[in-house]
Coordinates of C-alpha atoms and ligand atoms in Angstrom, one line a residue:
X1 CA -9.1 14.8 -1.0
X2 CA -5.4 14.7 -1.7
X3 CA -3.3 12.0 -2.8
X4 CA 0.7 11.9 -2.0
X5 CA 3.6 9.6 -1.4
X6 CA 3.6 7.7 2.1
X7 CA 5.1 9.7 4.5
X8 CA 4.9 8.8 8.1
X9 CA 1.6 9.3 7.8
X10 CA -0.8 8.5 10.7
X11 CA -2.4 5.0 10.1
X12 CA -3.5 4.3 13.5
X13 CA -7.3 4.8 12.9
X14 CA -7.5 3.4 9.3
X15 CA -10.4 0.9 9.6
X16 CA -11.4 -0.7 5.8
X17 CA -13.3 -2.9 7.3
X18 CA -11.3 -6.4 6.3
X19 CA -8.7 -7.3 8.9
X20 CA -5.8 -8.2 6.8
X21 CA -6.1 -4.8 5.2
X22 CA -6.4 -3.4 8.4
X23 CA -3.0 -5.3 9.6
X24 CA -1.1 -4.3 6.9
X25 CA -1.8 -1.0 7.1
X26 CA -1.5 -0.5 10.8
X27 CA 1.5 -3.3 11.2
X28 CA 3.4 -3.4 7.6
X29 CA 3.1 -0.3 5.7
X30 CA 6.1 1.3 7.1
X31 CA 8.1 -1.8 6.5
X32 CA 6.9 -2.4 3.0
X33 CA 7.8 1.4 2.3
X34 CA 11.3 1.2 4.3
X35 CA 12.9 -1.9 2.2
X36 CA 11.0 -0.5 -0.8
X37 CA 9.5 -3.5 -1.4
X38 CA 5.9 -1.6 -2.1
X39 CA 5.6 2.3 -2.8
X40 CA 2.3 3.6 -1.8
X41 CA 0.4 6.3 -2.2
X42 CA -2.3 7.6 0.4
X43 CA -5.4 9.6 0.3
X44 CA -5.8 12.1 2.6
X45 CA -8.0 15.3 3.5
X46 CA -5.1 17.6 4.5
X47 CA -1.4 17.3 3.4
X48 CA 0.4 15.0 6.5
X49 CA -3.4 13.9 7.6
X50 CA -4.3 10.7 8.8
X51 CA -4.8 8.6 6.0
X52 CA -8.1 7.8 3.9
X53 CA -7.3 5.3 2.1
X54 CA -4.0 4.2 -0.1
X55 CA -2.7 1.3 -2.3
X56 CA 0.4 -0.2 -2.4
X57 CA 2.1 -0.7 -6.1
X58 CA 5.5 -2.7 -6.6
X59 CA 7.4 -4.4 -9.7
X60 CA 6.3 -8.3 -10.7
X61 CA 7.6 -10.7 -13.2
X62 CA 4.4 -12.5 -14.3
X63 CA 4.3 -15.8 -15.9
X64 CA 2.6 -16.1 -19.0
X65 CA 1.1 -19.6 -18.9
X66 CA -1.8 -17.7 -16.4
X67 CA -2.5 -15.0 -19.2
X68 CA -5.4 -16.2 -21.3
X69 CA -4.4 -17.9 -25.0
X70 CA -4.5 -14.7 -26.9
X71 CA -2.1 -13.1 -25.0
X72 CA 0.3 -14.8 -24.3
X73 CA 0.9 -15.9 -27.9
X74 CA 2.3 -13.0 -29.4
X75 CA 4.8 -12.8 -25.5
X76 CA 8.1 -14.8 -25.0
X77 CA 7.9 -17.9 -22.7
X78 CA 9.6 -16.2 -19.6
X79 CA 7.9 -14.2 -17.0
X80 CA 6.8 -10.6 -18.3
X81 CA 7.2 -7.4 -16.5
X82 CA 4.5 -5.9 -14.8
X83 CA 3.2 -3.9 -12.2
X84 CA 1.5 -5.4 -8.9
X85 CA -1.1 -3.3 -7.4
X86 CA -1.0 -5.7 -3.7
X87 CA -3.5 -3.9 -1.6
X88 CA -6.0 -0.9 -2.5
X89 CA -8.4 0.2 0.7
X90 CA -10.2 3.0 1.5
X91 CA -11.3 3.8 5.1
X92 CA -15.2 2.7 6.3
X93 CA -15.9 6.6 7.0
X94 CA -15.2 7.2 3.5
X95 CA -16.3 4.6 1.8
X96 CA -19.1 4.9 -1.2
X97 CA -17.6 8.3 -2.2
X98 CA -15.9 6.6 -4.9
X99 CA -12.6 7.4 -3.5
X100 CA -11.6 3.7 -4.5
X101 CA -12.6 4.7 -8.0
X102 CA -9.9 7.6 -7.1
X103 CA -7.4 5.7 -6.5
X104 CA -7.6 2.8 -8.8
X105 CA -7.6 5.7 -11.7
X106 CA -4.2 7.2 -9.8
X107 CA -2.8 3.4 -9.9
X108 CA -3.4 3.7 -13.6
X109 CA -1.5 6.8 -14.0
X110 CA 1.1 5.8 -11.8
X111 CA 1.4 2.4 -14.3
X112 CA 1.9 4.6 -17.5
X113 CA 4.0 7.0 -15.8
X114 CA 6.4 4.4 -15.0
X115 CA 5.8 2.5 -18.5
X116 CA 7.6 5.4 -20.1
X117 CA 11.0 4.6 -18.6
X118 CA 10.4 0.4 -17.8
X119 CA 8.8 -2.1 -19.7
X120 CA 5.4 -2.6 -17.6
X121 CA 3.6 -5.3 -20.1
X122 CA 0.6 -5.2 -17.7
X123 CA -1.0 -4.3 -14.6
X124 CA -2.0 -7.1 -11.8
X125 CA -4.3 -6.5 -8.9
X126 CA -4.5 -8.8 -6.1
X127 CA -7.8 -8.7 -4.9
X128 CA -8.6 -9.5 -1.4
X129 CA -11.8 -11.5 -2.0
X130 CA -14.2 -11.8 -4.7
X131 CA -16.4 -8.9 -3.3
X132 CA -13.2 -6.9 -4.7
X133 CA -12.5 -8.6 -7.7
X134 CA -15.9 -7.5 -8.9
X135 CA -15.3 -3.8 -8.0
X136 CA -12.2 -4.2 -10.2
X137 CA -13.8 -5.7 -13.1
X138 CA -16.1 -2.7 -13.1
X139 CA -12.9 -0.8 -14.5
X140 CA -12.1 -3.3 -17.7
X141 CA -9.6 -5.9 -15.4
X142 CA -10.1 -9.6 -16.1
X143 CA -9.0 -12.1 -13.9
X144 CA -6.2 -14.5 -14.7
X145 CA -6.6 -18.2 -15.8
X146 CA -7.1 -20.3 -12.7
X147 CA -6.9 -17.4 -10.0
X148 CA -10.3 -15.2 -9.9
X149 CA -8.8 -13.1 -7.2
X150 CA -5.9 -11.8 -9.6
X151 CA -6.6 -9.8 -12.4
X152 CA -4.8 -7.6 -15.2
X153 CA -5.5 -5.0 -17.6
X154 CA -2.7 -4.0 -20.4
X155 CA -0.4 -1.1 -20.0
X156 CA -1.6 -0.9 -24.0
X157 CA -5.3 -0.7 -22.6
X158 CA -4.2 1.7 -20.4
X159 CA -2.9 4.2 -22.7
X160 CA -5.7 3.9 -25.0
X161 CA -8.1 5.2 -22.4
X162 CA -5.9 7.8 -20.3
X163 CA -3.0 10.0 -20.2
X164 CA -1.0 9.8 -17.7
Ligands
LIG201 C1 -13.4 -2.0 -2.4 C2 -13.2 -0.5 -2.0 C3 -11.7 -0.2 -2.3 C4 -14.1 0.4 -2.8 O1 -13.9 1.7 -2.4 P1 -15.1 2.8 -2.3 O2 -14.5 4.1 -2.2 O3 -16.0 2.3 -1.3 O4 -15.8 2.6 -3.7 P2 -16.2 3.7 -4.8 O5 -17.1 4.7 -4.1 O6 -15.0 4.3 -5.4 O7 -17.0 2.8 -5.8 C5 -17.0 3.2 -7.2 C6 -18.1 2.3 -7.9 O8 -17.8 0.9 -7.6 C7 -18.9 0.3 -7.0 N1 -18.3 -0.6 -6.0 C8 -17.7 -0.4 -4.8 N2 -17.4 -1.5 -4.3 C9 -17.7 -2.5 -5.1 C10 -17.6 -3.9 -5.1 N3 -17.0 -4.5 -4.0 N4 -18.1 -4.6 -6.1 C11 -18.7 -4.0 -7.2 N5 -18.8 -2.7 -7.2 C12 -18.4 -1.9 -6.2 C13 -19.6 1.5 -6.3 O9 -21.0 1.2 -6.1 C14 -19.5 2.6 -7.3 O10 -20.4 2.4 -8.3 P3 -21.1 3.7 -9.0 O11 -20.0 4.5 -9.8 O12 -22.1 3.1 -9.9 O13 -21.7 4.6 -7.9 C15 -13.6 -0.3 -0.5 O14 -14.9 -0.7 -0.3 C16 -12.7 -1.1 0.5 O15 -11.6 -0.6 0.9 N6 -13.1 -2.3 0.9 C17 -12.3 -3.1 1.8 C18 -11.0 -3.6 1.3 C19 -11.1 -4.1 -0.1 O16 -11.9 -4.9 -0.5 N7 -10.1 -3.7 -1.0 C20 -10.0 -4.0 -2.4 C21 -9.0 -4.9 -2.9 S1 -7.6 -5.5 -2.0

């Protein structure tokens, strides 16, 4: 399996199995991608392939009074810079082969790749329901004071466990 910048890449058959997902990919992708309002990354089993699965990452000012207490102590009282990881999906056929695990762990790298040249505080994952929000708190994310189905883990966290 590959991963690489959208391209024009075939999204006709995706099928994730959640409908929104589904839309977005089939409907909004290339629109999200055109007005650079999301850059994403897809997985795929040949260079140019139909895609496997692919997330969609994009700047975010946070606002601090949803980070837990200890947190948002030591930050300043306006919104934080972050990254937004919107959607993450990974194609029924595929699914179970932890190719979501592959591309979360990409996300990450992407995060601390950017965090070299713009202050990224955090990472924030919109999670589509709470059957997701579990898979992400699998990988050390923790969801946000009054909203289960967004969730962060530090940039710092990040770079204690990775290289980008
Ligand atoms: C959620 C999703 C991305 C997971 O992708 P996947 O490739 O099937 O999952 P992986 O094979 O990488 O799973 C890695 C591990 O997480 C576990 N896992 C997978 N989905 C999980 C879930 N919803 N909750 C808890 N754990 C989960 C797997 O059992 C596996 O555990 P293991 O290492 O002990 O074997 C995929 O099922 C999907 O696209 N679902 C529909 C859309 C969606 O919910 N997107 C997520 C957020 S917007």
């Amino acid at each position: 399996m590959i991963i690489e910048p959208y391209a024009s890449h075939d999204r006709s058959a995706f099928d994730c199995g959640h409908p929104d997902l589904n839309t977005y990919a089939a409907r909004h992708l290339g629109q999200y991608e055109r007005n650079r309002l999301a850059k994403h990354w897809v997985a795929v089993e040949q260079p140019n392939g139909p895609i496997t699965g692919f997330y969609a990452i994009s700047q975010h000012a946070l606002d601090t009074q949803s980070l837990p207490h200890r947190i948002r102590k030591r930050l300043p009282r306006h919104p934080v810079p972050c990254s937004l990881l919107g959607r993450l999906a990974v194609d029924r056929r595929h699914q179970g082969r932890h190719l979501g695990e592959i591309l979360l762990f990409h996300a990450f790298s992407t995060v601390l790749r950017a965090s070299r040249e713009i202050g990224t505080f955090a990472l924030i994952v919109d999670a589509v329901d709470d059957n997701a929000a579990n898979f992400y708190t699998r990988y050390g994310l923790v969801p946000l004071e009054h909203n289960p189905l967004r969730l962060m883990i530090l940039t710092q966290t990040l770079l204690q466990h990775m290289t980008a």
